[in-house]
Tab-separated table of C-alpha atoms and ligand atoms in Angstrom:
chain	number	residue	atom	x	y	z
A	16	UNK	CA	26.378	-2.195	-12.356
A	17	UNK	CA	25.056	-5.672	-11.953
A	18	UNK	CA	21.377	-6.270	-12.914
A	19	UNK	CA	19.062	-5.972	-9.871
A	20	UNK	CA	16.873	-8.955	-9.320
A	21	UNK	CA	13.311	-8.572	-10.552
A	22	UNK	CA	10.490	-7.744	-8.099
A	23	UNK	CA	7.845	-10.466	-8.477
A	24	UNK	CA	6.266	-10.698	-5.106
A	25	UNK	CA	4.150	-8.096	-2.999
A	26	UNK	CA	3.030	-8.060	0.764
A	27	UNK	CA	-0.138	-6.163	1.452
A	28	UNK	CA	-0.461	-5.701	5.237
A	29	UNK	CA	-4.262	-5.497	6.068
A	30	UNK	CA	-4.272	-6.564	9.679
A	31	UNK	CA	-4.640	-3.116	11.280
A	32	UNK	CA	-7.749	-2.482	13.401
A	33	UNK	CA	-9.036	0.548	11.502
A	34	UNK	CA	-10.134	2.307	14.649
A	35	UNK	CA	-10.303	5.817	12.969
A	36	UNK	CA	-13.216	4.463	10.805
A	37	UNK	CA	-15.362	2.881	13.532
A	38	UNK	CA	-18.206	1.932	13.491
A	39	UNK	CA	-17.915	1.393	9.693
A	40	UNK	CA	-14.988	-0.849	10.321
A	41	UNK	CA	-16.684	-3.077	13.074
A	42	UNK	CA	-17.519	-5.705	10.697
A	43	UNK	CA	-16.118	-4.504	7.321
A	44	UNK	CA	-12.307	-4.124	7.094
A	45	UNK	CA	-11.221	-0.617	6.134
A	46	UNK	CA	-9.441	-2.027	3.083
A	47	UNK	CA	-12.872	-2.989	1.728
A	48	UNK	CA	-14.412	0.531	2.016
A	49	UNK	CA	-15.023	1.791	-1.565
A	50	UNK	CA	-13.464	4.596	-3.385
A	51	UNK	CA	-16.427	5.281	-5.838
A	52	UNK	CA	-17.199	1.653	-6.588
A	53	UNK	CA	-13.949	-0.249	-5.895
A	54	UNK	CA	-12.642	-1.332	-2.543
A	55	UNK	CA	-9.463	0.451	-1.611
A	56	UNK	CA	-7.495	-2.856	-1.652
A	57	UNK	CA	-8.345	-3.687	-5.270
A	58	UNK	CA	-6.623	-0.337	-6.374
A	59	UNK	CA	-3.375	-1.560	-4.687
A	60	UNK	CA	-3.549	-5.018	-6.336
A	61	UNK	CA	-4.120	-3.378	-9.774
A	62	UNK	CA	-1.354	-0.899	-9.221
A	63	UNK	CA	0.961	-3.820	-8.254
A	64	UNK	CA	-0.029	-5.812	-11.306
A	65	UNK	CA	0.824	-2.994	-13.607
A	66	UNK	CA	4.212	-2.944	-12.011
A	67	UNK	CA	4.762	-6.638	-12.913
A	68	UNK	CA	3.953	-8.291	-9.611
A	69	UNK	CA	2.916	-11.900	-10.035
A	70	UNK	CA	2.386	-13.166	-6.424
A	71	UNK	CA	0.547	-11.429	-3.671
A	72	UNK	CA	0.415	-12.251	0.192
A	73	UNK	CA	-2.054	-10.477	2.348
A	74	UNK	CA	-1.113	-10.228	6.060
A	75	UNK	CA	-4.596	-10.377	7.619
A	76	UNK	CA	-6.138	-10.414	11.184
A	77	UNK	CA	-9.383	-11.178	12.740
A	78	UNK	CA	-12.503	-10.369	10.600
A	79	UNK	CA	-10.602	-9.975	7.395
A	80	UNK	CA	-11.913	-12.959	5.414
A	81	UNK	CA	-14.040	-10.965	3.212
A	82	UNK	CA	-10.908	-9.680	1.618
A	83	UNK	CA	-10.079	-13.262	0.399
A	84	UNK	CA	-13.652	-13.611	-0.873
A	85	UNK	CA	-13.399	-10.404	-2.668
A	86	UNK	CA	-10.460	-11.949	-4.796
A	87	UNK	CA	-12.333	-15.284	-5.371
A	88	UNK	CA	-15.200	-16.362	-7.699
A	89	UNK	CA	-18.621	-15.658	-6.495
A	90	UNK	CA	-20.361	-18.331	-8.390
A	91	UNK	CA	-24.024	-17.490	-7.599
A	92	UNK	CA	-23.499	-13.794	-8.406
A	93	UNK	CA	-21.602	-14.642	-11.551
A	94	UNK	CA	-24.284	-16.983	-12.917
A	95	UNK	CA	-27.066	-14.439	-12.029
A	96	UNK	CA	-25.159	-11.817	-13.985
A	97	UNK	CA	-24.743	-14.125	-16.980
A	98	UNK	CA	-28.429	-15.102	-16.816
A	99	UNK	CA	-29.357	-11.385	-16.948
A	100	UNK	CA	-27.016	-10.512	-19.755
A	101	UNK	CA	-25.048	-8.147	-17.499
A	102	UNK	CA	-21.939	-8.948	-19.454
A	103	UNK	CA	-20.010	-5.694	-18.691
A	104	UNK	CA	-20.461	-6.206	-14.940
A	105	UNK	CA	-19.631	-9.912	-15.293
A	106	UNK	CA	-16.475	-9.053	-17.241
A	107	UNK	CA	-15.305	-6.541	-14.644
A	108	UNK	CA	-15.713	-9.224	-11.956
A	109	UNK	CA	-13.809	-11.803	-13.840
A	110	UNK	CA	-11.046	-9.431	-15.032
A	111	UNK	CA	-10.009	-8.521	-11.514
A	112	UNK	CA	-9.441	-12.129	-10.315
A	113	UNK	CA	-5.863	-12.831	-9.680
A	114	UNK	CA	-4.465	-15.903	-11.316
A	115	UNK	CA	-5.315	-19.190	-9.295
A	116	UNK	CA	-2.629	-19.903	-6.875
A	117	UNK	CA	-1.038	-16.427	-6.943
A	118	UNK	CA	-2.523	-15.058	-3.836
A	119	UNK	CA	-1.738	-16.204	-0.182
A	120	UNK	CA	-2.935	-15.092	3.238
A	121	UNK	CA	-1.057	-15.238	6.553
A	122	UNK	CA	-2.507	-14.193	9.866
A	123	UNK	CA	-0.657	-11.629	11.894
A	124	UNK	CA	-2.300	-12.994	15.203
A	125	UNK	CA	-1.385	-9.884	17.146
A	126	UNK	CA	-1.272	-6.293	15.663
A	127	UNK	CA	2.279	-5.585	16.892
A	128	UNK	CA	3.120	-3.038	14.125
A	129	UNK	CA	3.900	-2.740	10.476
A	130	UNK	CA	7.309	-4.190	10.744
A	131	UNK	CA	5.871	-7.238	12.463
A	132	UNK	CA	3.120	-7.474	9.758
A	133	UNK	CA	5.746	-7.610	7.012
A	134	UNK	CA	7.896	-10.250	9.051
A	135	UNK	CA	4.857	-12.441	9.011
A	136	UNK	CA	5.059	-12.860	5.326
A	137	UNK	CA	8.785	-14.058	5.371
A	138	UNK	CA	8.283	-17.665	4.461
A	139	UNK	CA	6.195	-16.681	1.474
A	140	UNK	CA	8.840	-14.201	0.220
A	141	UNK	CA	11.864	-16.444	0.800
A	142	UNK	CA	15.182	-15.040	-0.637
A	143	UNK	CA	13.674	-12.530	-3.162
A	144	UNK	CA	13.290	-8.727	-3.374
A	145	UNK	CA	9.607	-7.871	-2.764
A	146	UNK	CA	7.292	-4.964	-2.712
A	147	UNK	CA	5.057	-3.877	0.186
A	148	UNK	CA	1.898	-1.807	-0.446
A	149	UNK	CA	-0.182	-0.232	2.211
A	150	UNK	CA	-3.615	-0.185	0.548
A	151	UNK	CA	-4.703	2.807	2.876
A	152	UNK	CA	-2.390	4.986	0.713
A	153	UNK	CA	-4.276	5.104	-2.561
A	154	UNK	CA	-1.959	6.226	-5.463
A	155	UNK	CA	-3.571	7.508	-8.596
A	156	UNK	CA	-1.573	8.168	-11.742
A	157	UNK	CA	0.006	6.544	-14.815
A	158	UNK	CA	2.396	4.651	-14.842
A	159	UNK	CA	1.282	3.270	-11.414
A	160	UNK	CA	3.152	4.456	-8.374
A	161	UNK	CA	4.852	0.957	-7.909
A	162	UNK	CA	5.579	0.715	-11.638
A	163	UNK	CA	7.431	4.081	-11.312
A	164	UNK	CA	9.337	2.778	-8.254
A	165	UNK	CA	10.328	-0.543	-10.002
A	166	UNK	CA	11.713	1.547	-12.967
A	167	UNK	CA	13.805	3.663	-10.487
A	168	UNK	CA	14.899	0.376	-8.746
A	169	UNK	CA	16.443	-0.943	-11.862
A	170	UNK	CA	17.919	2.504	-12.812
A	171	UNK	CA	19.656	2.791	-9.404
A	172	UNK	CA	20.991	-0.804	-9.357
A	173	UNK	CA	18.532	-2.339	-6.945
A	174	UNK	CA	18.577	-2.337	-3.214
A	175	UNK	CA	15.715	-0.657	-1.206
A	176	UNK	CA	13.314	1.946	-2.418
A	177	UNK	CA	10.735	3.823	-0.395
A	178	UNK	CA	8.141	5.995	-1.962
A	179	UNK	CA	8.228	9.571	-0.402
A	180	UNK	CA	6.693	12.983	-0.659
A	181	UNK	CA	7.337	16.391	0.775
A	182	UNK	CA	5.029	17.170	3.625
A	183	UNK	CA	4.542	20.236	5.734
A	184	UNK	CA	6.992	20.124	8.621
A	185	UNK	CA	4.315	19.987	11.319
A	186	UNK	CA	3.266	16.506	10.014
A	187	UNK	CA	6.604	14.750	10.369
A	188	UNK	CA	5.456	13.111	13.653
A	189	UNK	CA	3.000	11.019	11.445
A	190	UNK	CA	5.659	9.624	9.059
A	191	UNK	CA	8.966	7.975	8.684
A	192	UNK	CA	11.282	10.750	7.584
A	193	UNK	CA	14.359	10.685	5.160
A	194	UNK	CA	17.650	12.055	5.815
A	195	UNK	CA	18.573	12.881	2.215
A	196	UNK	CA	21.684	12.595	0.167
A	197	UNK	CA	22.125	13.375	-3.521
A	198	UNK	CA	19.143	13.325	-5.867
A	199	UNK	CA	19.142	12.084	-9.385
A	200	UNK	CA	16.018	12.296	-11.387
A	201	UNK	CA	13.138	11.046	-9.034
A	202	UNK	CA	15.421	9.186	-6.783
A	203	UNK	CA	17.127	10.629	-3.690
A	204	UNK	CA	19.774	8.666	-1.730
A	205	UNK	CA	18.735	7.846	1.723
A	206	UNK	CA	21.386	8.443	4.450
A	207	UNK	CA	19.188	7.611	7.399
A	208	UNK	CA	15.576	7.247	8.416
A	209	UNK	CA	13.847	8.495	11.604
A	210	UNK	CA	10.336	7.180	12.554
A	211	UNK	CA	7.846	9.781	13.498
A	212	UNK	CA	10.251	12.575	14.672
A	213	UNK	CA	8.976	15.845	16.316
A	214	UNK	CA	9.098	18.581	13.608
A	215	UNK	CA	12.193	20.286	15.286
A	216	UNK	CA	14.122	16.906	15.146
A	217	UNK	CA	13.114	15.854	11.638
A	218	UNK	CA	16.207	15.566	9.249
A	219	UNK	CA	14.027	16.708	6.363
A	220	UNK	CA	10.360	17.075	5.388
A	221	UNK	CA	10.668	14.176	2.952
A	222	UNK	CA	8.270	11.687	4.377
A	223	UNK	CA	7.783	7.961	3.514
A	224	UNK	CA	4.511	6.887	2.086
A	225	UNK	CA	2.979	3.285	1.931
A	226	UNK	CA	5.073	1.758	-0.977
A	227	UNK	CA	8.322	-0.017	-0.550
A	228	UNK	CA	10.704	-2.311	-2.508
A	229	UNK	CA	12.690	-4.349	-0.026
A	230	UNK	CA	15.489	-6.979	-0.004
A	231	UNK	CA	15.127	-10.165	1.949
A	232	UNK	CA	17.841	-9.097	4.320
A	233	UNK	CA	15.283	-6.988	6.006
A	234	UNK	CA	13.904	-10.094	7.554
A	235	UNK	CA	17.121	-10.604	9.498
A	236	UNK	CA	16.544	-7.128	11.047
A	237	UNK	CA	12.989	-7.795	11.713
A	238	UNK	CA	13.798	-11.196	13.392
A	239	UNK	CA	15.121	-9.177	16.375
A	240	UNK	CA	11.532	-8.193	17.064
A	241	UNK	CA	12.677	-4.898	18.612
A	242	UNK	CA	9.920	-2.392	19.603
A	243	UNK	CA	10.312	1.243	18.430
A	244	UNK	CA	7.896	4.325	18.360
A	245	UNK	CA	4.590	3.526	19.859
A	246	UNK	CA	5.904	0.357	21.314
A	247	UNK	CA	5.413	-1.246	17.900
A	248	UNK	CA	7.839	-3.244	15.742
A	249	UNK	CA	8.464	-0.506	13.060
A	250	UNK	CA	9.383	-1.293	9.521
A	251	UNK	CA	11.325	1.987	9.343
A	252	UNK	CA	13.712	0.849	12.130
A	253	UNK	CA	14.581	-2.377	10.241
A	254	UNK	CA	15.011	-0.499	7.049
A	255	UNK	CA	17.348	2.098	8.729
A	256	UNK	CA	19.715	-0.724	9.694
A	257	UNK	CA	20.270	-1.858	6.225
A	258	UNK	CA	21.318	1.516	5.027
A	259	UNK	CA	24.933	1.504	3.855
A	260	UNK	CA	24.803	-2.282	3.169
A	261	UNK	CA	22.878	-1.828	-0.234
A	262	UNK	CA	21.712	1.122	-2.393
A	263	UNK	CA	18.856	2.771	-0.585
A	264	UNK	CA	16.667	5.533	-2.285
A	265	UNK	CA	13.560	7.482	-1.808
A	266	UNK	CA	11.447	7.883	-4.945
A	267	UNK	CA	8.931	10.721	-5.547
A	268	UNK	CA	6.465	9.523	-8.192
A	269	UNK	CA	4.211	11.636	-10.224
A	270	UNK	CA	1.109	10.039	-8.784
A	271	UNK	CA	-1.311	11.754	-6.511
A	272	UNK	CA	-1.562	10.061	-3.138
A	273	UNK	CA	-4.708	9.923	-0.841
A	274	UNK	CA	-4.587	8.741	2.630
A	275	UNK	CA	-7.713	6.643	2.836
A	276	UNK	CA	-6.865	5.502	6.393
A	277	UNK	CA	-7.956	9.084	7.349
A	278	UNK	CA	-11.539	10.320	7.152
A	279	UNK	CA	-10.810	13.543	5.127
A	280	UNK	CA	-8.297	11.753	2.932
A	281	UNK	CA	-10.856	9.093	2.163
A	282	UNK	CA	-13.434	11.534	1.180
A	283	UNK	CA	-10.795	13.538	-0.917
A	284	UNK	CA	-9.964	10.295	-2.648
A	285	UNK	CA	-13.622	9.599	-3.543
A	286	UNK	CA	-14.168	13.015	-4.965
A	287	UNK	CA	-10.698	13.054	-6.891
A	288	UNK	CA	-11.320	9.558	-8.404
A	289	UNK	CA	-14.941	10.356	-9.070
A	290	UNK	CA	-14.000	13.422	-11.105
A	291	UNK	CA	-11.711	11.290	-13.302
A	292	UNK	CA	-14.733	9.032	-14.088
A	293	UNK	CA	-16.370	10.005	-17.273
A	294	UNK	CA	-19.588	8.215	-16.284
A	295	UNK	CA	-20.137	10.160	-13.138
A	296	UNK	CA	-17.863	13.311	-13.275
A	297	UNK	CA	-20.596	15.650	-14.870
A	298	UNK	CA	-23.191	14.812	-12.148
A	299	UNK	CA	-20.552	14.902	-9.343
A	300	UNK	CA	-19.411	18.359	-10.470
A	301	UNK	CA	-23.033	19.537	-10.287
A	302	UNK	CA	-23.239	18.224	-6.660
A	303	UNK	CA	-20.033	19.894	-5.837
A	304	UNK	CA	-21.332	23.188	-7.171
A	305	UNK	CA	-24.480	22.942	-5.117
A	306	UNK	CA	-22.518	22.462	-2.008
A	307	UNK	CA	-20.237	25.376	-2.622
A	308	UNK	CA	-23.116	27.838	-2.829
B	450	UTP	P1	-2.401	2.133	10.608
B	450	UTP	O1	-1.299	2.891	11.344
B	450	UTP	O2	-3.251	2.970	9.596
B	450	UTP	O3	-3.286	1.450	11.659
B	450	UTP	O4	-1.683	1.047	9.751
B	450	UTP	P2	-4.535	0.747	11.611
B	450	UTP	O5	-4.904	0.013	12.855
B	450	UTP	O6	-4.778	0.038	10.178
B	450	UTP	O7	-5.747	1.980	11.552
B	450	UTP	P3	-6.235	2.993	12.740
B	450	UTP	O8	-5.124	3.956	12.932
B	450	UTP	O9	-6.563	2.203	13.941
B	450	UTP	O10	-7.442	3.610	12.099
B	450	UTP	C1	-0.939	1.155	8.613
B	450	UTP	C2	-0.987	-0.081	7.753
B	450	UTP	O11	-0.211	-1.134	8.397
B	450	UTP	C3	-1.140	-2.307	8.657
B	450	UTP	C4	-2.570	-1.770	8.423
B	450	UTP	O12	-3.466	-2.683	8.067
B	450	UTP	C5	-2.369	-0.650	7.296
B	450	UTP	O13	-2.209	-1.246	5.946
B	450	UTP	N1	-0.868	-2.852	9.992
B	450	UTP	C6	-0.537	-2.084	11.003
B	450	UTP	C7	-0.795	-4.275	10.069
B	450	UTP	O14	-1.073	-5.064	9.097
B	450	UTP	N2	-0.572	-4.766	11.237
B	450	UTP	C8	-0.222	-3.900	12.391
B	450	UTP	O15	0.069	-4.518	13.519
B	450	UTP	C9	-0.250	-2.571	12.176
């Protein structure tokens, strides 16, 4: 089996309107809402770095400039922290900065769907395999969600990988759904994909979540700009068309996944991540006990 090409670049689509979180997202992008004390988008960048990603492109829209500020120096703040000997805080800010020149931003201009958002990054990606991370889906676990996918990618000989998880059948209309073939370890062959099927029409309950490893051939499919479910340009439709031309697998990672684009999922993430943090877990447990009574 020839070696699969390494995955060095990642696309983070953050151009969605975040209507489910209004009015919080009127000014603040939903990707900047914090889970405990870190914006959702920063978790995705850290996950990608752990998986060996070296270059990032954010697909942004109007009002998203604070995401680029977040991944840049904040000179006044940094000098104030230094002057006040707040070294731990300063270190945490400096450690999270990506390498100079390794982050790019492209504007989606019109929110025409996830497939369109990924297509907007085509010149940055060029002719290389790449990852896509939807920051809304927070993945918690070790190795990171994307790191487990990259490991599977090399094991199965490259091609495309989607992260997937089993969901209750009544939820299939919210996801891209896999028509599964054989399973080996954590990787299931993908025979076909259907975007947001009715529960009765779904080929399985194995649903795609917001992590992908894709080959640049996907851009040829996205070039067609065909509209799918919801009249949006769907990434799932483009992926479905490359099945059969290259290996295509769905990987079930050992990570927990929280849908931070949904109010209850977001609160769940805050509690679950808070309970893993030694500095706040005991006090948080007390609060939860109080609420239960
Ligand atoms: P969602 O389906 O969650 O849509 O997008 P949304 O607009 O962000 O949020 P709601 O439903 O109005 O609350 C899933 C992912 O795809 C990106 C979003 O930023 C999010 O990461 N996306 C979606 C784009 O970048 N562009 C689009 O045109 C659509």
